[in-house]
mmCIF file of N, CA and C in Angstrom:
data_model
loop_
_atom_site.group_PDB
_atom_site.id
_atom_site.type_symbol
_atom_site.label_atom_id
_atom_site.label_comp_id
_atom_site.label_asym_id
_atom_site.label_seq_id
_atom_site.Cartn_x
_atom_site.Cartn_y
_atom_site.Cartn_z
ATOM 1 N N UNK A 20 -4.644 7.773 8.876
ATOM 2 C CA UNK A 20 -3.188 8.235 7.976
ATOM 3 C C UNK A 20 -3.434 7.839 6.393
ATOM 4 N N UNK A 21 -3.228 8.967 5.664
ATOM 5 C CA UNK A 21 -3.186 8.785 4.130
ATOM 6 C C UNK A 21 -1.874 8.464 3.766
ATOM 7 N N UNK A 22 -1.765 7.411 3.092
ATOM 8 C CA UNK A 22 -0.379 6.831 2.507
ATOM 9 C C UNK A 22 0.150 7.970 1.656
ATOM 10 N N UNK A 23 1.629 7.922 1.756
ATOM 11 C CA UNK A 23 2.194 8.860 0.855
ATOM 12 C C UNK A 23 2.970 8.100 0.006
ATOM 13 N N UNK A 24 3.038 8.449 -1.484
ATOM 14 C CA UNK A 24 3.432 7.907 -2.604
ATOM 15 C C UNK A 24 4.838 7.952 -2.852
ATOM 16 N N UNK A 25 5.449 7.127 -3.407
ATOM 17 C CA UNK A 25 6.811 7.228 -4.000
ATOM 18 C C UNK A 25 7.176 8.371 -5.049
ATOM 19 N N UNK A 26 5.989 8.570 -5.836
ATOM 20 C CA UNK A 26 5.894 9.498 -7.010
ATOM 21 C C UNK A 26 4.655 10.222 -6.886
ATOM 22 N N UNK A 27 4.761 11.361 -6.851
ATOM 23 C CA UNK A 27 3.453 12.578 -6.561
ATOM 24 C C UNK A 27 3.730 13.584 -7.487
ATOM 25 N N UNK A 28 2.262 13.946 -8.078
ATOM 26 C CA UNK A 28 2.427 15.075 -9.118
ATOM 27 C C UNK A 28 1.067 15.728 -8.853
ATOM 28 N N UNK A 29 1.400 17.321 -8.396
ATOM 29 C CA UNK A 29 0.220 18.060 -8.413
ATOM 30 C C UNK A 29 -0.838 18.344 -9.435
ATOM 31 N N UNK A 30 -2.057 18.510 -9.182
ATOM 32 C CA UNK A 30 -3.042 18.647 -10.273
ATOM 33 C C UNK A 30 -4.132 19.144 -9.849
ATOM 34 N N UNK A 31 -4.403 20.535 -10.735
ATOM 35 C CA UNK A 31 -5.738 21.145 -10.538
ATOM 36 C C UNK A 31 -6.981 20.393 -11.082
ATOM 37 N N UNK A 32 -7.858 20.547 -10.421
ATOM 38 C CA UNK A 32 -9.029 19.869 -11.039
ATOM 39 C C UNK A 32 -9.723 20.832 -11.919
ATOM 40 N N UNK A 33 -10.087 20.613 -13.240
ATOM 41 C CA UNK A 33 -10.433 21.301 -14.175
ATOM 42 C C UNK A 33 -11.937 21.119 -14.504
ATOM 43 N N UNK A 34 -12.640 22.076 -15.120
ATOM 44 C CA UNK A 34 -13.776 22.222 -15.520
ATOM 45 C C UNK A 34 -14.149 20.847 -16.550
ATOM 46 N N UNK A 35 -13.172 20.583 -17.225
ATOM 47 C CA UNK A 35 -13.371 19.094 -18.120
ATOM 48 C C UNK A 35 -13.301 17.809 -17.378
ATOM 49 N N UNK A 36 -12.880 17.976 -15.964
ATOM 50 C CA UNK A 36 -12.836 16.843 -15.077
ATOM 51 C C UNK A 36 -14.447 16.565 -14.537
ATOM 52 N N UNK A 37 -15.118 17.504 -14.432
ATOM 53 C CA UNK A 37 -16.404 17.639 -13.631
ATOM 54 C C UNK A 37 -17.682 17.259 -14.419
ATOM 55 N N UNK A 38 -18.640 16.870 -13.853
ATOM 56 C CA UNK A 38 -20.187 16.771 -14.204
ATOM 57 C C UNK A 38 -20.749 17.694 -13.965
ATOM 58 N N UNK A 39 -22.038 17.557 -14.435
ATOM 59 C CA UNK A 39 -22.972 18.807 -13.981
ATOM 60 C C UNK A 39 -23.304 19.130 -12.445
ATOM 61 N N UNK A 40 -22.745 18.443 -11.648
ATOM 62 C CA UNK A 40 -22.888 18.642 -10.263
ATOM 63 C C UNK A 40 -21.658 19.345 -9.840
ATOM 64 N N UNK A 41 -20.818 19.382 -10.735
ATOM 65 C CA UNK A 41 -19.563 20.522 -10.381
ATOM 66 C C UNK A 41 -18.497 19.344 -9.600
ATOM 67 N N UNK A 42 -18.693 18.094 -9.734
ATOM 68 C CA UNK A 42 -17.583 17.169 -9.271
ATOM 69 C C UNK A 42 -16.879 16.319 -10.025
ATOM 70 N N UNK A 43 -15.931 15.939 -9.876
ATOM 71 C CA UNK A 43 -15.221 15.045 -10.870
ATOM 72 C C UNK A 43 -15.930 13.895 -11.129
ATOM 73 N N UNK A 44 -16.264 13.829 -12.547
ATOM 74 C CA UNK A 44 -16.965 12.626 -12.940
ATOM 75 C C UNK A 44 -16.150 11.193 -12.761
ATOM 76 N N UNK A 45 -16.354 10.383 -12.241
ATOM 77 C CA UNK A 45 -15.243 9.191 -11.825
ATOM 78 C C UNK A 45 -14.662 8.798 -13.054
ATOM 79 N N UNK A 46 -15.138 8.400 -14.199
ATOM 80 C CA UNK A 46 -14.152 8.085 -15.381
ATOM 81 C C UNK A 46 -13.087 9.041 -15.633
ATOM 82 N N UNK A 47 -13.209 10.168 -15.212
ATOM 83 C CA UNK A 47 -12.266 11.320 -15.248
ATOM 84 C C UNK A 47 -10.987 10.777 -14.714
ATOM 85 N N UNK A 48 -11.182 10.040 -13.391
ATOM 86 C CA UNK A 48 -10.077 9.571 -12.455
ATOM 87 C C UNK A 48 -9.281 8.513 -13.383
ATOM 88 N N UNK A 49 -9.915 7.921 -14.166
ATOM 89 C CA UNK A 49 -9.251 6.732 -14.825
ATOM 90 C C UNK A 49 -8.163 7.599 -15.973
ATOM 91 N N UNK A 50 -8.542 8.563 -16.610
ATOM 92 C CA UNK A 50 -7.693 9.430 -17.303
ATOM 93 C C UNK A 50 -6.581 10.066 -16.587
ATOM 94 N N UNK A 51 -6.919 10.474 -15.457
ATOM 95 C CA UNK A 51 -5.679 11.268 -14.224
ATOM 96 C C UNK A 51 -4.870 10.177 -14.280
ATOM 97 N N UNK A 52 -5.350 8.774 -13.900
ATOM 98 C CA UNK A 52 -4.589 7.655 -13.439
ATOM 99 C C UNK A 52 -3.507 7.489 -14.485
ATOM 100 N N UNK A 53 -3.983 7.420 -15.798
ATOM 101 C CA UNK A 53 -3.023 6.903 -16.731
ATOM 102 C C UNK A 53 -2.109 7.919 -17.148
ATOM 103 N N UNK A 54 -2.608 9.333 -16.993
ATOM 104 C CA UNK A 54 -1.456 10.336 -17.249
ATOM 105 C C UNK A 54 -0.416 10.324 -16.076
ATOM 106 N N UNK A 55 -0.635 10.096 -15.089
ATOM 107 C CA UNK A 55 -0.052 9.656 -13.735
ATOM 108 C C UNK A 55 1.084 8.636 -13.882
ATOM 109 N N UNK A 56 0.629 7.592 -14.619
ATOM 110 C CA UNK A 56 1.531 6.441 -15.050
ATOM 111 C C UNK A 56 2.491 6.920 -15.913
ATOM 112 N N UNK A 57 1.995 7.742 -17.267
ATOM 113 C CA UNK A 57 2.573 8.162 -18.114
ATOM 114 C C UNK A 57 4.090 9.099 -17.602
ATOM 115 N N UNK A 58 3.525 9.974 -16.846
ATOM 116 C CA UNK A 58 4.337 10.821 -16.010
ATOM 117 C C UNK A 58 5.504 10.102 -15.295
ATOM 118 N N UNK A 59 4.936 8.889 -14.568
ATOM 119 C CA UNK A 59 5.940 8.309 -13.672
ATOM 120 C C UNK A 59 7.075 7.695 -14.730
ATOM 121 N N UNK A 60 6.744 7.046 -15.700
ATOM 122 C CA UNK A 60 7.557 6.515 -16.494
ATOM 123 C C UNK A 60 8.493 7.466 -17.287
ATOM 124 N N UNK A 61 8.134 8.496 -17.491
ATOM 125 C CA UNK A 61 8.893 9.784 -18.036
ATOM 126 C C UNK A 61 9.771 10.255 -17.123
ATOM 127 N N UNK A 62 9.163 10.688 -15.899
ATOM 128 C CA UNK A 62 10.009 11.293 -14.978
ATOM 129 C C UNK A 62 10.391 10.425 -13.770
ATOM 130 N N UNK A 63 9.933 9.652 -13.483
ATOM 131 C CA UNK A 63 10.172 8.842 -12.175
ATOM 132 C C UNK A 63 11.216 7.765 -12.559
ATOM 133 N N UNK A 64 10.901 7.148 -13.816
ATOM 134 C CA UNK A 64 11.929 6.105 -14.308
ATOM 135 C C UNK A 64 12.955 6.337 -15.180
ATOM 136 N N UNK A 65 12.629 7.582 -15.852
ATOM 137 C CA UNK A 65 13.597 8.104 -16.828
ATOM 138 C C UNK A 65 13.637 7.322 -18.183
ATOM 139 N N UNK A 66 12.523 6.967 -18.385
ATOM 140 C CA UNK A 66 12.271 5.943 -19.797
ATOM 141 C C UNK A 66 11.032 7.012 -20.357
ATOM 142 N N UNK A 67 11.434 7.367 -21.833
ATOM 143 C CA UNK A 67 10.630 8.564 -22.262
ATOM 144 C C UNK A 67 9.376 7.276 -22.943
ATOM 145 N N UNK A 68 8.110 7.596 -22.183
ATOM 146 C CA UNK A 68 7.040 6.830 -22.518
ATOM 147 C C UNK A 68 6.729 6.536 -24.057
ATOM 148 N N UNK A 69 6.819 8.075 -24.857
ATOM 149 C CA UNK A 69 6.621 7.852 -26.197
ATOM 150 C C UNK A 69 7.782 6.835 -26.797
ATOM 151 N N UNK A 70 8.783 6.687 -26.452
ATOM 152 C CA UNK A 70 9.755 5.749 -27.013
ATOM 153 C C UNK A 70 9.243 4.175 -26.896
ATOM 154 N N UNK A 71 8.733 4.082 -25.476
ATOM 155 C CA UNK A 71 8.450 2.856 -25.074
ATOM 156 C C UNK A 71 7.075 2.248 -25.969
ATOM 157 N N UNK A 72 6.193 3.081 -26.212
ATOM 158 C CA UNK A 72 5.120 2.782 -27.099
ATOM 159 C C UNK A 72 5.532 2.760 -28.347
ATOM 160 N N UNK A 73 6.218 3.952 -28.999
ATOM 161 C CA UNK A 73 6.334 4.087 -30.140
ATOM 162 C C UNK A 73 7.566 3.325 -30.896
ATOM 163 N N UNK A 74 8.597 3.775 -30.424
ATOM 164 C CA UNK A 74 9.711 2.997 -31.044
ATOM 165 C C UNK A 74 9.930 1.530 -30.378
ATOM 166 N N UNK A 75 9.578 1.194 -29.199
ATOM 167 C CA UNK A 75 9.672 -0.256 -28.739
ATOM 168 C C UNK A 75 8.779 -1.135 -28.783
ATOM 169 N N UNK A 76 7.641 -0.366 -29.133
ATOM 170 C CA UNK A 76 6.423 -1.313 -29.488
ATOM 171 C C UNK A 76 6.012 -1.941 -28.129
ATOM 172 N N UNK A 77 5.961 -1.283 -27.107
ATOM 173 C CA UNK A 77 5.575 -2.008 -25.653
ATOM 174 C C UNK A 77 4.453 -1.426 -25.087
ATOM 175 N N UNK A 78 3.478 -2.223 -24.946
ATOM 176 C CA UNK A 78 2.223 -1.397 -24.039
ATOM 177 C C UNK A 78 2.235 -1.723 -22.680
ATOM 178 N N UNK A 79 1.311 -1.022 -22.002
ATOM 179 C CA UNK A 79 1.022 -1.235 -20.639
ATOM 180 C C UNK A 79 -0.320 -1.341 -20.364
ATOM 181 N N UNK A 80 -1.280 -2.064 -20.705
ATOM 182 C CA UNK A 80 -2.645 -2.207 -20.517
ATOM 183 C C UNK A 80 -2.957 -2.656 -19.250
ATOM 184 N N UNK A 81 -4.040 -2.062 -18.754
ATOM 185 C CA UNK A 81 -4.505 -2.377 -17.515
ATOM 186 C C UNK A 81 -5.359 -3.629 -17.547
ATOM 187 N N UNK A 82 -5.035 -4.587 -16.729
ATOM 188 C CA UNK A 82 -5.662 -5.815 -16.617
ATOM 189 C C UNK A 82 -6.599 -6.213 -15.502
ATOM 190 N N UNK A 83 -6.479 -5.080 -14.365
ATOM 191 C CA UNK A 83 -7.202 -5.338 -13.102
ATOM 192 C C UNK A 83 -7.089 -3.896 -12.466
ATOM 193 N N UNK A 84 -8.315 -3.396 -12.196
ATOM 194 C CA UNK A 84 -8.360 -2.084 -11.560
ATOM 195 C C UNK A 84 -9.571 -1.991 -10.460
ATOM 196 N N UNK A 85 -8.939 -1.819 -9.036
ATOM 197 C CA UNK A 85 -9.966 -1.547 -8.266
ATOM 198 C C UNK A 85 -9.780 -0.059 -7.623
ATOM 199 N N UNK A 86 -11.038 0.671 -7.391
ATOM 200 C CA UNK A 86 -11.113 1.905 -7.012
ATOM 201 C C UNK A 86 -12.264 2.151 -5.935
ATOM 202 N N UNK A 87 -11.672 3.085 -5.084
ATOM 203 C CA UNK A 87 -12.534 3.626 -3.965
ATOM 204 C C UNK A 87 -12.459 5.091 -4.143
ATOM 205 N N UNK A 88 -13.817 5.451 -4.082
ATOM 206 C CA UNK A 88 -13.922 7.155 -4.362
ATOM 207 C C UNK A 88 -14.491 7.368 -2.734
ATOM 208 N N UNK A 89 -13.582 8.249 -1.980
ATOM 209 C CA UNK A 89 -13.778 8.359 -0.940
ATOM 210 C C UNK A 89 -14.313 9.878 -0.162
ATOM 211 N N UNK A 90 -14.066 10.870 -1.443
ATOM 212 C CA UNK A 90 -14.568 12.238 -1.045
ATOM 213 C C UNK A 90 -14.356 13.038 -2.552
ATOM 214 N N UNK A 91 -15.389 13.819 -2.516
ATOM 215 C CA UNK A 91 -15.686 14.516 -3.928
ATOM 216 C C UNK A 91 -14.409 15.552 -4.123
ATOM 217 N N UNK A 92 -14.001 15.798 -5.294
ATOM 218 C CA UNK A 92 -12.998 16.766 -5.813
ATOM 219 C C UNK A 92 -13.818 17.690 -6.686
ATOM 220 N N UNK A 93 -13.587 18.833 -6.498
ATOM 221 C CA UNK A 93 -14.660 19.992 -7.214
ATOM 222 C C UNK A 93 -13.464 20.791 -8.224
ATOM 223 N N UNK A 94 -14.318 21.423 -9.138
ATOM 224 C CA UNK A 94 -13.443 22.268 -10.031
ATOM 225 C C UNK A 94 -12.703 23.186 -9.268
ATOM 226 N N UNK A 95 -11.360 23.505 -9.612
ATOM 227 C CA UNK A 95 -10.504 24.513 -8.995
ATOM 228 C C UNK A 95 -9.673 23.893 -7.630
ATOM 229 N N UNK A 96 -10.170 22.775 -7.449
ATOM 230 C CA UNK A 96 -9.389 21.968 -5.971
ATOM 231 C C UNK A 96 -7.862 21.582 -6.463
ATOM 232 N N UNK A 97 -6.957 21.828 -5.705
ATOM 233 C CA UNK A 97 -5.467 21.332 -5.855
ATOM 234 C C UNK A 97 -5.401 20.004 -5.239
ATOM 235 N N UNK A 98 -4.957 18.986 -6.056
ATOM 236 C CA UNK A 98 -4.915 17.825 -5.423
ATOM 237 C C UNK A 98 -3.459 17.173 -5.640
ATOM 238 N N UNK A 99 -3.210 16.146 -5.024
ATOM 239 C CA UNK A 99 -1.883 15.254 -5.114
ATOM 240 C C UNK A 99 -2.170 14.069 -5.816
ATOM 241 N N UNK A 100 -1.725 13.700 -7.079
ATOM 242 C CA UNK A 100 -1.961 12.368 -7.382
ATOM 243 C C UNK A 100 -0.544 11.555 -7.123
ATOM 244 N N UNK A 101 -0.851 10.347 -6.860
ATOM 245 C CA UNK A 101 0.583 9.671 -6.300
ATOM 246 C C UNK A 101 0.637 8.093 -6.703
ATOM 247 N N UNK A 102 1.637 7.615 -6.768
ATOM 248 C CA UNK A 102 1.717 6.244 -7.345
ATOM 249 C C UNK A 102 2.979 5.465 -6.111
ATOM 250 N N UNK A 103 2.537 4.145 -6.184
ATOM 251 C CA UNK A 103 3.843 3.421 -5.385
ATOM 252 C C UNK A 103 3.665 2.064 -5.977
ATOM 253 N N UNK A 104 4.957 1.301 -6.290
ATOM 254 C CA UNK A 104 5.149 0.087 -6.680
ATOM 255 C C UNK A 104 4.678 -0.834 -5.611
ATOM 256 N N UNK A 105 3.612 -1.617 -5.636
ATOM 257 C CA UNK A 105 3.429 -2.690 -4.639
ATOM 258 C C UNK A 105 4.053 -4.130 -5.112
ATOM 259 N N UNK A 106 3.967 -4.393 -6.255
ATOM 260 C CA UNK A 106 4.612 -5.857 -6.705
ATOM 261 C C UNK A 106 5.092 -5.742 -8.216
ATOM 262 N N UNK A 107 6.289 -6.462 -8.398
ATOM 263 C CA UNK A 107 6.855 -6.368 -9.648
ATOM 264 C C UNK A 107 6.826 -7.879 -10.184
ATOM 265 N N UNK A 108 5.946 -8.252 -11.013
ATOM 266 C CA UNK A 108 6.155 -9.766 -11.449
ATOM 267 C C UNK A 108 6.798 -10.170 -12.535
ATOM 268 N N UNK A 109 6.528 -11.308 -13.315
ATOM 269 C CA UNK A 109 7.313 -11.906 -14.431
ATOM 270 C C UNK A 109 6.955 -10.650 -15.670
ATOM 271 N N UNK A 110 5.694 -10.459 -15.989
ATOM 272 C CA UNK A 110 5.366 -9.889 -16.852
ATOM 273 C C UNK A 110 4.239 -8.519 -16.521
ATOM 274 N N UNK A 111 4.016 -8.342 -15.314
ATOM 275 C CA UNK A 111 2.932 -7.441 -14.557
ATOM 276 C C UNK A 111 3.584 -6.667 -13.715
ATOM 277 N N UNK A 112 2.990 -5.725 -13.206
ATOM 278 C CA UNK A 112 3.304 -4.778 -12.246
ATOM 279 C C UNK A 112 2.100 -4.338 -11.448
ATOM 280 N N UNK A 113 2.092 -4.045 -10.356
ATOM 281 C CA UNK A 113 0.890 -3.695 -9.492
ATOM 282 C C UNK A 113 1.303 -2.321 -8.830
ATOM 283 N N UNK A 114 0.258 -1.509 -8.875
ATOM 284 C CA UNK A 114 0.771 -0.108 -8.487
ATOM 285 C C UNK A 114 -0.394 0.292 -7.392
ATOM 286 N N UNK A 115 -0.249 0.947 -6.436
ATOM 287 C CA UNK A 115 -0.970 1.740 -5.446
ATOM 288 C C UNK A 115 -1.024 3.223 -5.937
ATOM 289 N N UNK A 116 -2.361 3.634 -6.233
ATOM 290 C CA UNK A 116 -2.512 4.884 -6.655
ATOM 291 C C UNK A 116 -3.406 5.570 -5.617
ATOM 292 N N UNK A 117 -3.272 7.080 -5.449
ATOM 293 C CA UNK A 117 -4.033 7.686 -4.822
ATOM 294 C C UNK A 117 -4.208 9.315 -5.102
ATOM 295 N N UNK A 118 -5.347 9.809 -4.704
ATOM 296 C CA UNK A 118 -5.511 11.243 -4.898
ATOM 297 C C UNK A 118 -5.846 11.817 -3.493
ATOM 298 N N UNK A 119 -5.254 12.817 -3.132
ATOM 299 C CA UNK A 119 -5.538 13.390 -1.797
ATOM 300 C C UNK A 119 -5.458 14.996 -1.845
ATOM 301 N N UNK A 120 -6.057 15.637 -1.248
ATOM 302 C CA UNK A 120 -5.842 17.297 -1.153
ATOM 303 C C UNK A 120 -5.655 17.417 0.395
ATOM 304 N N UNK A 121 -4.475 17.672 0.750
ATOM 305 C CA UNK A 121 -4.011 17.939 1.967
ATOM 306 C C UNK A 121 -3.905 16.787 2.759
ATOM 307 N N UNK A 122 -4.540 16.242 3.703
ATOM 308 C CA UNK A 122 -4.768 15.436 4.353
ATOM 309 C C UNK A 122 -5.996 14.415 4.297
ATOM 310 N N UNK A 123 -6.895 15.087 3.137
ATOM 311 C CA UNK A 123 -8.273 14.260 2.759
ATOM 312 C C UNK A 123 -7.966 13.351 1.670
ATOM 313 N N UNK A 124 -8.153 12.069 1.790
ATOM 314 C CA UNK A 124 -7.947 11.277 0.523
ATOM 315 C C UNK A 124 -9.418 11.369 0.064
ATOM 316 N N UNK A 125 -9.117 11.518 -1.629
ATOM 317 C CA UNK A 125 -10.209 11.569 -2.613
ATOM 318 C C UNK A 125 -10.623 10.244 -3.168
ATOM 319 N N UNK A 126 -9.714 9.769 -3.521
ATOM 320 C CA UNK A 126 -9.723 8.181 -4.247
ATOM 321 C C UNK A 126 -8.532 7.474 -4.189
ATOM 322 N N UNK A 127 -8.587 6.298 -4.099
ATOM 323 C CA UNK A 127 -7.412 5.311 -4.156
ATOM 324 C C UNK A 127 -7.661 4.114 -5.022
ATOM 325 N N UNK A 128 -6.783 3.621 -5.776
ATOM 326 C CA UNK A 128 -6.671 2.342 -6.529
ATOM 327 C C UNK A 128 -5.463 1.685 -6.636
ATOM 328 N N UNK A 129 -5.945 0.416 -6.868
ATOM 329 C CA UNK A 129 -4.840 -0.550 -7.119
ATOM 330 C C UNK A 129 -5.038 -1.063 -8.306
ATOM 331 N N UNK A 130 -3.883 -0.948 -9.233
ATOM 332 C CA UNK A 130 -4.086 -1.246 -10.658
ATOM 333 C C UNK A 130 -2.808 -2.028 -11.149
ATOM 334 N N UNK A 131 -3.213 -3.157 -11.950
ATOM 335 C CA UNK A 131 -2.190 -3.989 -12.336
ATOM 336 C C UNK A 131 -2.016 -3.789 -13.874
ATOM 337 N N UNK A 132 -0.931 -3.661 -14.107
ATOM 338 C CA UNK A 132 -0.649 -3.297 -15.715
ATOM 339 C C UNK A 132 0.225 -4.574 -16.242
ATOM 340 N N UNK A 133 0.011 -5.075 -17.354
ATOM 341 C CA UNK A 133 0.771 -5.909 -17.996
ATOM 342 C C UNK A 133 1.742 -5.507 -19.115
ATOM 343 N N UNK A 134 2.507 -6.104 -19.279
ATOM 344 C CA UNK A 134 3.530 -5.794 -20.428
ATOM 345 C C UNK A 134 3.339 -6.280 -21.738
ATOM 346 N N UNK A 135 3.074 -5.734 -22.615
ATOM 347 C CA UNK A 135 2.589 -6.436 -23.986
ATOM 348 C C UNK A 135 3.581 -6.072 -25.343
ATOM 349 N N UNK A 136 3.468 -6.786 -26.195
ATOM 350 C CA UNK A 136 3.984 -6.638 -27.399
ATOM 351 C C UNK A 136 2.804 -5.909 -28.184
ATOM 352 N N UNK A 137 3.068 -4.497 -28.660
ATOM 353 C CA UNK A 137 2.004 -4.014 -29.424
ATOM 354 C C UNK A 137 1.960 -4.663 -31.079
ATOM 355 N N UNK A 138 2.807 -5.209 -31.231
ATOM 356 C CA UNK A 138 2.705 -6.107 -32.493
ATOM 357 C C UNK A 138 2.005 -7.162 -32.416
ATOM 358 N N UNK A 139 2.150 -8.085 -31.344
ATOM 359 C CA UNK A 139 1.526 -9.319 -31.218
ATOM 360 C C UNK A 139 0.097 -9.306 -30.247
ATOM 361 N N UNK A 140 -0.053 -8.175 -29.294
ATOM 362 C CA UNK A 140 -0.972 -8.061 -28.476
ATOM 363 C C UNK A 140 -0.706 -9.345 -27.432
ATOM 364 N N UNK A 141 0.388 -9.938 -27.037
ATOM 365 C CA UNK A 141 0.451 -10.827 -26.260
ATOM 366 C C UNK A 141 1.469 -10.349 -25.020
ATOM 367 N N UNK A 142 1.163 -10.911 -24.018
ATOM 368 C CA UNK A 142 1.998 -10.606 -22.730
ATOM 369 C C UNK A 142 3.655 -10.814 -22.945
ATOM 370 N N UNK A 143 4.453 -10.003 -22.532
ATOM 371 C CA UNK A 143 5.895 -10.143 -22.738
ATOM 372 C C UNK A 143 6.472 -10.044 -21.424
ATOM 373 N N UNK A 144 7.707 -10.461 -21.214
ATOM 374 C CA UNK A 144 8.444 -10.384 -20.030
ATOM 375 C C UNK A 144 8.593 -8.809 -19.711
ATOM 376 N N UNK A 145 8.863 -8.419 -18.534
ATOM 377 C CA UNK A 145 9.363 -6.860 -18.269
ATOM 378 C C UNK A 145 10.614 -6.779 -18.864
ATOM 379 N N UNK A 146 10.942 -5.570 -19.383
ATOM 380 C CA UNK A 146 12.098 -5.437 -20.144
ATOM 381 C C UNK A 146 13.046 -4.917 -19.008
ATOM 382 N N UNK A 147 14.376 -5.568 -19.286
ATOM 383 C CA UNK A 147 15.639 -5.279 -18.202
ATOM 384 C C UNK A 147 15.587 -4.060 -17.472
ATOM 385 N N UNK A 148 15.495 -3.048 -18.523
ATOM 386 C CA UNK A 148 15.982 -1.572 -17.995
ATOM 387 C C UNK A 148 14.713 -1.144 -17.001
ATOM 388 N N UNK A 149 13.710 -1.542 -17.496
ATOM 389 C CA UNK A 149 12.380 -1.142 -16.606
ATOM 390 C C UNK A 149 12.258 -2.029 -15.347
ATOM 391 N N UNK A 150 12.620 -3.307 -15.440
ATOM 392 C CA UNK A 150 12.705 -3.975 -14.069
ATOM 393 C C UNK A 150 13.702 -3.467 -13.249
ATOM 394 N N UNK A 151 14.776 -3.071 -13.753
ATOM 395 C CA UNK A 151 15.818 -2.775 -12.786
ATOM 396 C C UNK A 151 15.439 -1.396 -12.050
ATOM 397 N N UNK A 152 14.880 -0.620 -12.907
ATOM 398 C CA UNK A 152 14.251 0.870 -12.272
ATOM 399 C C UNK A 152 13.184 0.509 -11.333
ATOM 400 N N UNK A 153 12.062 -0.456 -11.655
ATOM 401 C CA UNK A 153 11.074 -0.690 -10.671
ATOM 402 C C UNK A 153 11.723 -1.316 -9.329
ATOM 403 N N UNK A 154 12.603 -2.230 -9.550
ATOM 404 C CA UNK A 154 13.492 -2.762 -8.340
ATOM 405 C C UNK A 154 14.280 -1.728 -7.240
ATOM 406 N N UNK A 155 14.602 -0.786 -8.054
ATOM 407 C CA UNK A 155 15.346 0.394 -7.173
ATOM 408 C C UNK A 155 14.393 1.109 -6.521
ATOM 409 N N UNK A 156 13.196 1.427 -7.087
ATOM 410 C CA UNK A 156 11.928 1.962 -6.348
ATOM 411 C C UNK A 156 11.598 1.131 -5.102
ATOM 412 N N UNK A 157 11.313 0.075 -5.356
ATOM 413 C CA UNK A 157 10.737 -0.757 -4.259
ATOM 414 C C UNK A 157 11.479 -0.868 -3.178
ATOM 415 N N UNK A 158 12.956 -0.984 -3.310
ATOM 416 C CA UNK A 158 13.876 -1.004 -2.096
ATOM 417 C C UNK A 158 14.186 0.240 -1.467
ATOM 418 N N UNK A 159 13.832 1.302 -2.083
ATOM 419 C CA UNK A 159 13.947 2.531 -1.202
ATOM 420 C C UNK A 159 12.825 2.759 -0.335
ATOM 421 N N UNK A 160 13.102 3.313 0.740
ATOM 422 C CA UNK A 160 12.175 3.850 1.741
ATOM 423 C C UNK A 160 11.329 4.910 1.188
ATOM 424 N N UNK A 161 10.207 4.696 1.137
ATOM 425 C CA UNK A 161 9.245 5.796 0.779
ATOM 426 C C UNK A 161 8.872 6.759 1.831
ATOM 427 N N UNK A 162 8.868 7.968 1.683
ATOM 428 C CA UNK A 162 8.559 9.092 2.606
ATOM 429 C C UNK A 162 7.086 8.726 3.414
#
């Protein structure tokens, strides 16, 4: 059974995602994951990511990332990228992320993000508005 995620976005695999073999070059998945997190903050949490980084000077660097690549994705494939909150800590957030096409899992990842001040580059407590949004999501029943 492929897990369904609380936040999902369709994505078409493009030429730029692929290596000469015509399949997604695995580092491109990391770019896709970052784009998904940005979309989730904007659309899933209702917080402008550009404001978070630019005006509020809060960063979300990845401090841990575990990936499994389970099937190839080719140029032209339509996939669903999804994420769910696994854990909300004091200064960090753990996400479960996946990429699937229909019922075929293409890749999955567990990503830990830490909140940082972009001025000091030190970890900071999760801001209250974001913590409230994360906790709302984790208490909802996921499809």
